[in-house]
Short mmCIF file of C-alpha atoms and ligand atoms in Angstrom, two decimals:
data_model
loop_
_atom_site.label_atom_id
_atom_site.label_comp_id
_atom_site.label_asym_id
_atom_site.label_seq_id
_atom_site.Cartn_x
_atom_site.Cartn_y
_atom_site.Cartn_z
CA UNK G 797 19.85 15.31 3.01
CA UNK G 798 23.00 17.76 4.01
CA UNK G 799 22.87 18.97 7.40
CA UNK G 800 22.82 22.52 6.13
CA UNK G 801 19.76 21.74 4.04
CA UNK G 802 17.68 21.32 7.40
CA UNK G 803 15.75 24.63 8.61
CA UNK G 804 13.71 23.23 11.47
CA UNK G 805 10.58 25.43 11.27
CA UNK G 806 10.95 28.43 12.99
CA UNK G 807 7.01 28.51 13.54
CA UNK G 808 6.79 25.17 15.30
CA UNK G 809 5.45 25.00 18.93
CA UNK G 810 3.35 21.86 19.15
CA UNK G 811 3.63 18.42 17.67
CA UNK G 812 2.57 17.50 14.18
CA UNK G 813 -0.45 15.51 14.79
CA UNK G 814 -0.66 12.45 12.49
CA UNK G 815 -4.35 10.78 12.07
CA UNK G 816 -3.91 6.98 11.67
CA UNK G 817 -1.66 4.43 12.78
CA UNK G 818 -1.26 2.25 9.60
CA UNK G 819 1.93 2.06 7.38
CA UNK G 820 1.63 5.48 6.31
CA UNK G 821 1.07 7.06 9.44
CA UNK G 822 3.87 5.17 11.53
CA UNK G 823 6.50 5.90 8.64
CA UNK G 824 5.73 9.32 8.86
CA UNK G 825 6.06 9.58 12.41
CA UNK G 826 9.49 7.71 12.21
CA UNK G 827 10.23 10.11 9.51
CA UNK G 828 9.63 13.35 11.33
CA UNK G 829 11.09 12.03 14.47
CA UNK G 830 14.47 11.31 12.42
CA UNK G 831 14.37 15.10 11.71
CA UNK G 832 13.94 15.66 15.46
CA UNK G 833 10.38 16.92 14.88
CA UNK G 834 8.03 16.34 17.71
CA UNK G 835 4.81 14.10 16.56
CA UNK G 836 2.05 12.22 18.13
CA UNK G 837 -0.16 9.52 16.36
CA UNK G 838 -3.62 8.95 16.95
CA UNK G 839 -5.13 5.40 16.09
CA UNK G 840 -8.72 4.68 16.69
CA UNK G 841 -8.30 1.12 17.59
CA UNK G 842 -7.50 -0.04 21.09
CA UNK G 843 -4.90 -2.08 20.13
CA UNK G 844 -2.99 -3.38 16.80
CA UNK G 845 -3.74 -7.21 16.41
CA UNK G 846 -1.49 -9.13 14.32
CA UNK G 847 -3.99 -9.66 11.74
CA UNK G 848 -3.68 -9.49 7.59
CA UNK G 849 -1.69 -11.36 4.68
CA UNK G 850 1.09 -10.32 3.22
CA UNK G 851 2.38 -7.43 1.52
CA UNK G 852 4.75 -6.75 -1.19
CA UNK G 853 7.39 -4.15 -0.58
CA UNK G 854 9.16 -2.94 -3.97
CA UNK G 855 12.57 -1.05 -4.06
CA UNK G 856 10.89 2.52 -4.05
CA UNK G 857 9.60 2.09 -0.62
CA UNK G 858 12.54 -0.38 0.64
CA UNK G 859 14.72 2.62 -0.17
CA UNK G 860 12.98 5.08 2.16
CA UNK G 861 12.73 1.95 4.82
CA UNK G 862 16.38 1.41 4.51
CA UNK G 863 16.98 5.46 4.81
CA UNK G 864 15.00 5.14 8.11
CA UNK G 865 17.23 2.47 9.33
CA UNK G 866 14.52 -0.44 9.54
CA UNK G 867 15.75 -2.46 6.45
CA UNK G 868 17.90 -5.06 8.40
CA UNK G 869 15.06 -5.78 10.89
CA UNK G 870 12.35 -5.95 7.94
CA UNK G 871 14.72 -8.38 6.04
CA UNK G 872 15.02 -10.83 8.85
CA UNK G 873 11.44 -11.25 8.70
CA UNK G 874 10.68 -11.23 4.70
CA UNK G 875 11.03 -13.03 1.98
CA UNK G 876 13.14 -11.29 -1.06
CA UNK G 877 11.59 -11.58 -4.50
CA UNK G 878 13.68 -11.38 -7.42
CA UNK G 879 11.32 -12.49 -10.11
CA UNK G 880 7.79 -12.37 -11.03
CA UNK G 881 6.14 -14.41 -13.67
CA UNK G 882 2.79 -13.69 -15.52
CA UNK G 883 1.19 -17.15 -16.34
CA UNK G 884 -2.27 -18.44 -17.68
CA UNK G 885 -4.70 -20.27 -15.71
CA UNK G 886 -3.11 -23.50 -16.96
CA UNK G 887 0.36 -22.26 -15.95
CA UNK G 888 1.64 -21.17 -19.20
CA UNK G 889 4.28 -18.65 -19.12
CA UNK G 890 3.18 -15.09 -20.65
CA UNK G 891 6.12 -13.08 -19.32
CA UNK G 892 8.31 -12.40 -16.65
CA UNK G 893 10.41 -9.68 -15.11
CA UNK G 894 13.48 -9.70 -13.05
CA UNK G 895 13.57 -5.93 -12.24
CA UNK G 896 12.57 -6.70 -8.69
CA UNK G 897 15.96 -8.13 -7.94
CA UNK G 898 18.22 -5.69 -9.63
CA UNK G 899 18.23 -2.70 -7.63
CA UNK G 900 20.68 -1.58 -4.80
CA UNK G 901 17.56 -2.47 -2.64
CA UNK G 902 15.46 -5.52 -2.15
CA UNK G 903 11.76 -6.30 -3.15
CA UNK G 904 10.13 -8.16 -0.22
CA UNK G 905 6.98 -10.09 0.50
CA UNK G 906 6.25 -9.73 4.15
CA UNK G 907 3.60 -10.54 6.61
CA UNK G 908 1.70 -7.16 7.37
CA UNK G 909 1.69 -7.55 11.29
CA UNK G 910 5.61 -8.04 10.81
CA UNK G 911 5.84 -4.59 8.75
CA UNK G 912 3.64 -3.10 11.55
CA UNK G 913 5.78 -4.46 14.47
CA UNK G 914 9.01 -3.08 13.05
CA UNK G 915 7.33 0.30 12.34
CA UNK G 916 5.70 0.37 16.05
CA UNK G 917 9.12 -0.56 17.65
CA UNK G 918 10.87 2.08 15.95
CA UNK G 919 8.59 4.70 17.80
CA UNK G 920 8.56 5.57 21.47
CA UNK G 921 5.15 4.14 23.00
CA UNK G 922 4.63 7.96 24.19
CA UNK G 923 4.34 8.53 20.46
CA UNK G 924 1.49 6.25 19.65
CA UNK G 925 -1.87 6.95 21.07
CA UNK G 926 -4.56 4.18 20.65
CA UNK G 927 -8.13 4.81 21.24
CA UNK G 928 -8.14 8.28 19.81
CA UNK G 929 -10.63 8.48 16.92
CA UNK G 930 -10.35 12.02 15.36
CA UNK G 931 -13.99 13.22 14.85
CA UNK G 932 -13.17 16.39 13.12
CA UNK G 933 -10.75 19.60 13.08
CA UNK G 934 -10.79 23.10 13.42
CA UNK G 935 -8.24 25.79 11.79
CA UNK G 936 -7.05 28.07 13.61
CA UNK G 937 -4.54 31.38 13.30
CA UNK G 938 -1.24 29.40 14.25
CA UNK G 939 -2.53 25.86 14.92
CA UNK G 940 -5.25 23.10 14.39
CA UNK G 941 -7.29 22.31 17.10
CA UNK G 942 -8.62 18.65 16.88
CA UNK G 943 -12.01 16.91 18.52
CA UNK G 944 -11.76 13.16 19.13
CA UNK G 945 -14.87 11.06 19.09
CA UNK G 946 -13.94 10.15 22.90
CA UNK G 947 -14.70 13.91 24.00
CA UNK G 948 -11.37 15.25 24.06
CA UNK G 949 -9.49 18.24 22.16
CA UNK G 950 -6.10 19.12 21.68
CA UNK G 951 -4.14 21.93 19.76
CA UNK G 952 -1.45 20.80 17.28
CA UNK G 953 0.96 22.20 14.97
CA UNK G 954 -0.53 20.67 11.92
CA UNK G 955 -2.50 17.85 10.92
CA UNK G 956 -1.86 14.89 8.54
CA UNK G 957 -4.53 12.89 7.55
CA UNK G 958 -3.12 9.11 7.15
CA UNK G 959 -6.82 7.73 8.03
CA UNK G 960 -7.30 5.56 5.04
CA UNK G 961 -9.56 4.96 2.30
CA UNK G 962 -12.65 6.55 4.63
CA UNK G 963 -10.56 9.24 5.66
CA UNK G 964 -12.53 11.58 7.83
CA UNK G 965 -9.83 14.20 7.34
CA UNK G 966 -10.25 13.97 3.51
CA UNK G 967 -14.10 14.58 4.13
CA UNK G 968 -13.56 17.55 5.85
CA UNK G 969 -11.00 18.82 3.05
CA UNK G 970 -12.33 17.65 0.09
CA UNK G 971 -15.54 16.82 1.09
CA UNK G 972 -17.77 13.53 1.43
CA UNK G 973 -17.64 11.10 -1.63
CA UNK G 974 -18.03 7.27 -1.57
CA UNK G 975 -14.97 5.61 -3.11
CA UNK G 976 -15.05 4.25 -6.63
CA UNK G 977 -15.65 0.58 -6.85
CA UNK G 978 -13.91 -1.07 -9.67
CA UNK G 979 -15.88 -4.10 -10.23
CA UNK G 980 -14.05 -7.08 -8.59
CA UNK G 981 -13.25 -8.40 -5.03
CA UNK G 982 -9.87 -9.52 -3.69
CA UNK G 983 -9.27 -12.45 -1.30
CA UNK G 984 -6.01 -12.50 0.63
CA UNK G 985 -4.68 -15.41 3.33
CA UNK G 986 -1.22 -16.92 4.36
CA UNK G 987 -1.11 -21.06 4.14
CA UNK G 988 1.23 -23.40 5.20
CA UNK G 989 2.95 -24.35 2.41
CA UNK G 990 6.52 -25.09 1.19
CA UNK G 991 6.69 -24.35 -2.82
CA UNK G 992 9.93 -25.54 -4.20
CA UNK G 993 8.97 -24.07 -7.58
CA UNK G 994 9.00 -20.56 -6.10
CA UNK G 995 12.60 -20.89 -4.22
CA UNK G 996 14.70 -18.12 -4.91
CA UNK G 997 12.10 -15.48 -4.54
CA UNK G 998 10.02 -16.16 -7.74
CA UNK G 999 6.22 -14.79 -7.28
CA UNK G 1000 3.59 -15.50 -9.81
CA UNK G 1001 0.17 -13.97 -11.06
CA UNK G 1002 -2.17 -16.18 -13.11
CA UNK G 1003 -4.56 -14.68 -15.21
CA UNK G 1004 -7.96 -16.27 -16.32
CA UNK G 1005 -11.28 -15.31 -17.51
CA UNK G 1006 -12.22 -12.52 -15.32
CA UNK G 1007 -10.05 -14.07 -12.20
CA UNK G 1008 -6.38 -14.03 -11.40
CA UNK G 1009 -4.23 -15.83 -8.83
CA UNK G 1010 -1.22 -14.55 -6.97
CA UNK G 1011 1.23 -16.59 -5.35
CA UNK G 1012 4.20 -15.18 -3.17
CA UNK G 1013 6.32 -17.14 -0.91
CA UNK G 1014 6.69 -15.50 3.05
CA UNK G 1015 8.95 -17.99 4.05
CA UNK G 1016 10.14 -21.83 4.06
CA UNK G 1017 6.79 -22.72 5.42
CA UNK G 1018 4.40 -20.02 4.54
CA UNK G 1019 3.09 -18.62 1.31
CA UNK G 1020 0.92 -15.65 0.56
CA UNK G 1021 -1.78 -15.79 -1.71
CA UNK G 1022 -4.56 -13.78 -3.16
CA UNK G 1023 -7.23 -13.86 -5.38
CA UNK G 1024 -9.51 -11.56 -7.85
CA UNK G 1025 -13.02 -12.34 -9.02
CA UNK G 1026 -15.43 -10.01 -10.81
CA UNK G 1027 -18.80 -9.31 -8.97
CA UNK G 1028 -21.12 -6.74 -7.42
CA UNK G 1029 -19.73 -4.53 -4.70
CA UNK G 1030 -19.37 -6.38 -1.17
CA UNK G 1031 -21.13 -9.61 -2.21
CA UNK G 1032 -21.11 -12.14 0.34
CA UNK G 1033 -19.57 -15.52 -0.14
CA UNK G 1034 -21.75 -18.94 0.44
CA UNK G 1035 -21.35 -21.11 2.00
CA UNK G 1036 -18.10 -19.78 2.66
CA UNK G 1037 -14.91 -17.84 1.20
CA UNK G 1038 -12.96 -21.17 0.95
CA UNK G 1039 -15.61 -23.11 -0.95
CA UNK G 1040 -16.22 -20.29 -3.28
CA UNK G 1041 -12.44 -19.76 -4.10
CA UNK G 1042 -12.41 -23.61 -4.31
CA UNK G 1043 -15.06 -23.73 -6.99
CA UNK G 1044 -13.67 -20.94 -9.01
CA UNK G 1045 -10.20 -21.99 -9.10
CA UNK G 1046 -10.59 -26.07 -9.10
CA UNK G 1047 -9.47 -26.30 -12.50
CA UNK G 1048 -6.49 -24.09 -12.19
CA UNK G 1049 -2.76 -24.99 -12.28
CA UNK G 1050 -0.88 -26.32 -9.38
CA UNK G 1051 -0.49 -24.97 -6.53
CA UNK G 1052 -3.38 -23.16 -6.85
CA UNK G 1053 -6.39 -25.57 -5.59
CA UNK G 1054 -4.01 -27.24 -3.14
CA UNK G 1055 -3.03 -23.66 -1.45
CA UNK G 1056 -6.92 -22.83 -1.23
CA UNK G 1057 -7.61 -26.09 0.34
CA UNK G 1058 -4.53 -25.56 2.73
CA UNK G 1059 -5.86 -22.23 4.06
CA UNK G 1060 -8.33 -22.02 7.28
CA UNK G 1061 -11.26 -20.46 6.24
CA UNK G 1062 -10.71 -18.13 9.25
CA UNK G 1063 -7.65 -17.02 7.65
CA UNK G 1064 -9.46 -15.66 4.21
CA UNK G 1065 -9.90 -11.71 4.18
CA UNK G 1066 -11.99 -10.36 1.36
CA UNK G 1067 -12.63 -6.73 0.32
CA UNK G 1068 -14.41 -5.19 -2.71
CA UNK G 1069 -11.78 -3.41 -4.48
CA UNK G 1070 -12.02 0.64 -4.11
CA UNK G 1071 -10.05 3.50 -5.34
CA UNK G 1072 -10.61 7.09 -5.89
CA UNK G 1073 -10.15 9.44 -8.94
CA UNK G 1074 -6.88 11.20 -8.38
CA UNK G 1075 -7.81 14.65 -6.62
CA UNK G 1076 -5.83 17.96 -7.43
CA UNK G 1077 -5.11 18.96 -4.16
CA UNK G 1078 -4.93 17.43 -0.56
CA UNK G 1079 -5.06 20.02 1.71
CA UNK G 1080 -4.45 23.80 2.50
CA UNK G 1081 -2.59 25.43 5.67
CA UNK G 1082 -1.61 23.23 8.17
CA UNK G 1083 -3.66 20.18 7.01
CA UNK G 1084 -2.70 17.71 4.20
CA UNK G 1085 -3.39 13.80 3.47
CA UNK G 1086 -0.78 10.84 3.36
CA UNK G 1087 -1.19 7.25 1.68
CA UNK G 1088 -4.95 6.24 0.97
CA UNK G 1089 -6.54 9.07 2.75
CA UNK G 1090 -4.81 11.08 -0.42
CA UNK G 1091 -4.68 8.73 -3.44
CA UNK G 1092 -6.32 5.02 -2.82
CA UNK G 1093 -5.76 3.01 -5.54
CA UNK G 1094 -6.12 -0.79 -6.47
CA UNK G 1095 -3.67 -3.36 -5.27
CA UNK G 1096 -2.81 -4.38 -8.75
CA UNK G 1097 0.84 -2.85 -8.93
CA UNK G 1098 1.42 -3.35 -5.30
CA UNK G 1099 2.20 0.21 -4.49
CA UNK G 1100 -0.48 1.50 -2.16
CA UNK G 1101 1.58 0.73 1.03
CA UNK G 1102 4.69 1.52 -1.14
CA UNK G 1103 3.54 5.15 -2.01
CA UNK G 1104 2.56 5.90 1.08
CA UNK G 1105 6.15 5.07 2.52
CA UNK G 1106 7.17 7.44 -0.22
CA UNK G 1107 4.75 10.11 0.72
CA UNK G 1108 6.15 10.08 4.50
CA UNK G 1109 9.78 10.49 3.58
CA UNK G 1110 8.97 13.35 1.31
CA UNK G 1111 6.66 15.33 3.54
CA UNK G 1112 9.28 15.00 6.42
CA UNK G 1113 12.07 16.52 4.07
CA UNK G 1114 9.96 19.26 2.33
CA UNK G 1115 9.17 20.45 6.29
CA UNK G 1116 12.90 20.36 6.87
CA UNK G 1117 13.93 21.94 3.84
CA UNK G 1118 11.20 24.73 3.61
CA UNK G 1119 11.46 25.80 7.32
CA UNK G 1120 7.98 26.61 7.40
CA UNK G 1121 4.89 23.96 8.12
CA UNK G 1122 2.57 25.04 5.59
CA UNK G 1123 5.29 25.78 3.07
CA UNK G 1124 6.24 22.52 3.78
CA UNK G 1125 3.14 20.79 3.17
CA UNK G 1126 2.74 22.49 -0.15
CA UNK G 1127 6.18 21.57 -1.54
CA UNK G 1128 5.10 17.86 -0.36
CA UNK G 1129 1.92 18.04 -2.22
CA UNK G 1130 3.53 19.32 -5.39
CA UNK G 1131 6.04 16.78 -5.49
CA UNK G 1132 3.68 13.92 -4.82
CA UNK G 1133 0.37 14.47 -6.69
CA UNK G 1134 1.65 13.57 -10.23
CA UNK G 1135 3.29 10.62 -9.02
CA UNK G 1136 0.26 9.14 -7.46
CA UNK G 1137 -2.14 10.24 -9.84
CA UNK G 1138 0.10 8.20 -12.61
CA UNK G 1139 0.19 5.42 -9.86
CA UNK G 1140 -3.55 5.34 -9.34
CA UNK G 1141 -4.53 5.52 -13.01
CA UNK G 1142 -1.88 2.79 -14.33
CA UNK G 1143 -2.91 0.41 -11.46
CA UNK G 1144 -6.68 0.60 -12.46
CA UNK G 1145 -6.04 -0.06 -16.11
CA UNK G 1146 -3.66 -2.82 -14.76
CA UNK G 1147 -6.54 -4.23 -13.09
CA UNK G 1148 -9.14 -3.43 -15.81
CA UNK G 1149 -7.34 -5.41 -18.24
CA UNK G 1150 -6.54 -8.35 -15.60
CA UNK G 1151 -10.04 -8.77 -15.02
CA UNK G 1152 -11.31 -9.16 -18.66
CA UNK G 1153 -13.46 -12.23 -19.21
CA UNK G 1154 -14.49 -12.04 -22.79
CA UNK G 1155 -13.02 -14.96 -24.59
CA UNK G 1156 -11.75 -13.22 -27.55
CA UNK G 1157 -10.42 -10.24 -25.75
CA UNK G 1158 -8.25 -12.88 -23.25
CA UNK G 1159 -6.78 -14.63 -26.79
CA UNK G 1160 -5.53 -11.26 -27.85
CA UNK G 1161 -4.46 -10.12 -24.21
CA UNK G 1162 -2.52 -13.37 -23.59
CA UNK G 1163 -0.96 -13.11 -27.49
CA UNK G 1164 0.43 -9.75 -26.89
CA UNK G 1165 1.73 -10.47 -23.38
CA UNK G 1166 3.60 -13.46 -24.75
CA UNK G 1167 5.17 -11.70 -27.70
CA UNK G 1168 5.96 -8.74 -25.75
CA UNK G 1169 9.66 -8.77 -24.81
CA UNK G 1170 10.29 -9.02 -21.02
CA UNK G 1171 12.55 -6.16 -21.43
CA UNK G 1172 9.69 -4.09 -21.76
CA UNK G 1173 8.04 -5.26 -18.42
CA UNK G 1174 11.22 -4.88 -16.90
CA UNK G 1175 11.57 -1.19 -18.06
CA UNK G 1176 7.86 -0.27 -17.02
CA UNK G 1177 8.57 -1.77 -13.41
CA UNK G 1178 11.84 -0.06 -13.13
CA UNK G 1179 10.08 3.28 -13.54
CA UNK G 1180 8.28 2.83 -10.81
CA UNK G 1181 10.73 1.16 -8.58
CA UNK G 1182 13.70 4.05 -9.15
CA UNK G 1183 12.00 6.66 -7.55
CA UNK G 1184 13.94 8.46 -4.85
CA UNK G 1185 17.19 6.89 -6.22
C1 LIG I 1031 -6.24 -6.70 -1.44
C2 LIG I 1031 -4.99 -5.89 -1.20
C3 LIG I 1031 -3.67 -5.95 -1.51
C4 LIG I 1031 -2.73 -4.92 -1.25
N1 LIG I 1031 -1.39 -5.43 -1.32
C5 LIG I 1031 -0.62 -4.15 -1.26
C6 LIG I 1031 0.96 -4.78 -1.81
O1 LIG I 1031 1.46 -6.14 -2.06
N2 LIG I 1031 1.83 -3.54 -1.88
C7 LIG I 1031 1.65 -2.35 -1.02
O2 LIG I 1031 2.38 -1.56 -1.25
N3 LIG I 1031 0.14 -1.99 -0.80
C8 LIG I 1031 -0.83 -2.84 -1.01
N4 LIG I 1031 -1.81 -2.45 -0.90
C9 LIG I 1031 -2.52 -1.28 -0.33
C10 LIG I 1031 -2.04 -1.08 0.97
O3 LIG I 1031 -2.63 -1.84 2.04
C11 LIG I 1031 -2.44 0.01 1.28
O4 LIG I 1031 -2.16 1.28 0.50
C12 LIG I 1031 -1.87 0.79 2.66
O5 LIG I 1031 -2.46 -0.09 3.69
C13 LIG I 1031 -2.39 2.08 3.42
O6 LIG I 1031 -1.85 2.86 4.31
P1 LIG I 1031 -2.29 3.83 5.11
O7 LIG I 1031 -1.49 4.20 6.05
O8 LIG I 1031 -2.45 5.01 4.37
O9 LIG I 1031 -3.95 3.34 5.07
P2 LIG I 1031 -4.67 2.34 6.36
O10 LIG I 1031 -3.46 0.97 6.23
O11 LIG I 1031 -6.10 2.12 5.88
O12 LIG I 1031 -4.34 3.22 7.85
C14 LIG I 1031 -5.33 3.76 8.41
C15 LIG I 1031 -5.52 3.83 9.97
O13 LIG I 1031 -6.16 4.84 10.32
C16 LIG I 1031 -6.64 4.42 11.32
N5 LIG I 1031 -8.22 5.34 11.03
C17 LIG I 1031 -9.14 5.55 10.76
N6 LIG I 1031 -9.91 6.66 10.84
C18 LIG I 1031 -9.31 7.01 11.94
C19 LIG I 1031 -9.63 8.08 12.85
N7 LIG I 1031 -11.11 8.77 12.47
N8 LIG I 1031 -9.03 8.63 14.02
C20 LIG I 1031 -7.96 7.73 14.29
N9 LIG I 1031 -7.59 6.58 12.99
C21 LIG I 1031 -8.15 6.50 12.35
C22 LIG I 1031 -7.22 3.14 11.00
O14 LIG I 1031 -7.59 2.34 12.20
C23 LIG I 1031 -5.82 2.56 10.56
O15 LIG I 1031 -4.92 2.07 11.50
C24 LIG I 1031 -3.09 -3.61 -1.09
C25 LIG I 1031 -4.51 -3.31 -0.47
C26 LIG I 1031 -5.18 -4.40 -0.76
C27 LIG I 1031 -6.85 -4.11 -0.70
#
């Protein structure tokens, strides 16, 4: 953005409050500070623990992270992804896309804790207040009054709900509604392993009958993997997640059973897969939503965090170009609603197809995937990855 296009909001006296210090909230704080806007992030946990598995960041997100000056630090901790292969459960290639490696910025797989650390390090300590759980807010004439579970209150210039799938800000703006369960669980973990077949930035996803398994290298000695299986919501694993996954994937192609075997039970994280039907609005006045609070999506496109990162940059830019907080927030929503609605719907469709379990549907699906020219897959991905170019 050119300097002459910047119009610092004339009506801003107090900081902008960001609820949630996840990937979306921290990126937003960095973007707003880059435009010299005062911000404060409220995070409910006392300390951000170095947990979690891997996460893929595609060019639409790394483009923003580059603009925020973070790409070098991220690159030093991440594995670039250049090619993604789709395979069957016996390892037969169905299709491959090289789109991830063909942009001016890289695609990458990184440990979530590393991504969080890079984001946190880009902010002064005073910008992130831990152990501050937002309970509710109240709109006032020129500001927003926020109440915390800890008993304190604070006046802010605006409030951006970046508080994830079960957002309290969203509940107050759009009403309390349970998220939508998609019929399958996802397990994720990092295993100690070196996979020469994944050298040169190759990631794979293998599809079976109601089961999927993804493998992405993190570095020379660590591999991020995930698995999906159809099951009722919040089902417990018995006797353990590792045993369950070993029994589901024992006959799959290498390195899958070996990777599960090489993973410690404590490192396996399991989630039921939720999203929400796209909303038509995310706020009014000095309130809006961002990231999973606004448009939670299934993980099938690897775009949940990427789209939160896109949101953050657009929101900061819209505030700066409109010169008024409320107008800036509406301009942000206008730009982001269509894009994120498409991602939510596409991600859900892709998950549904990937989780098919009827043998005949799978035969047809796999034949079509094999016949589909790789260029078509490239084209679909390029459309998503080109955003903000
Ligand atoms: C299995 C799986 C794999 C995924 N893989 C990818 C991937 O490869 N690439 C990708 O781009 N995305 C991926 N995603 C999606 C991605 O994880 C999310 O979209 C992303 O983390 C959303 O970030 P967020 O900041 O909006 O929300 P969150 O990460 O949920 O952060 C919300 C924060 O708000 C805090 N909070 C909540 N309530 C309050 C409150 N009341 N007051 C204060 N703080 C509060 C929470 O403690 C948390 O820190 C995946 C998701 C899953 C489930």
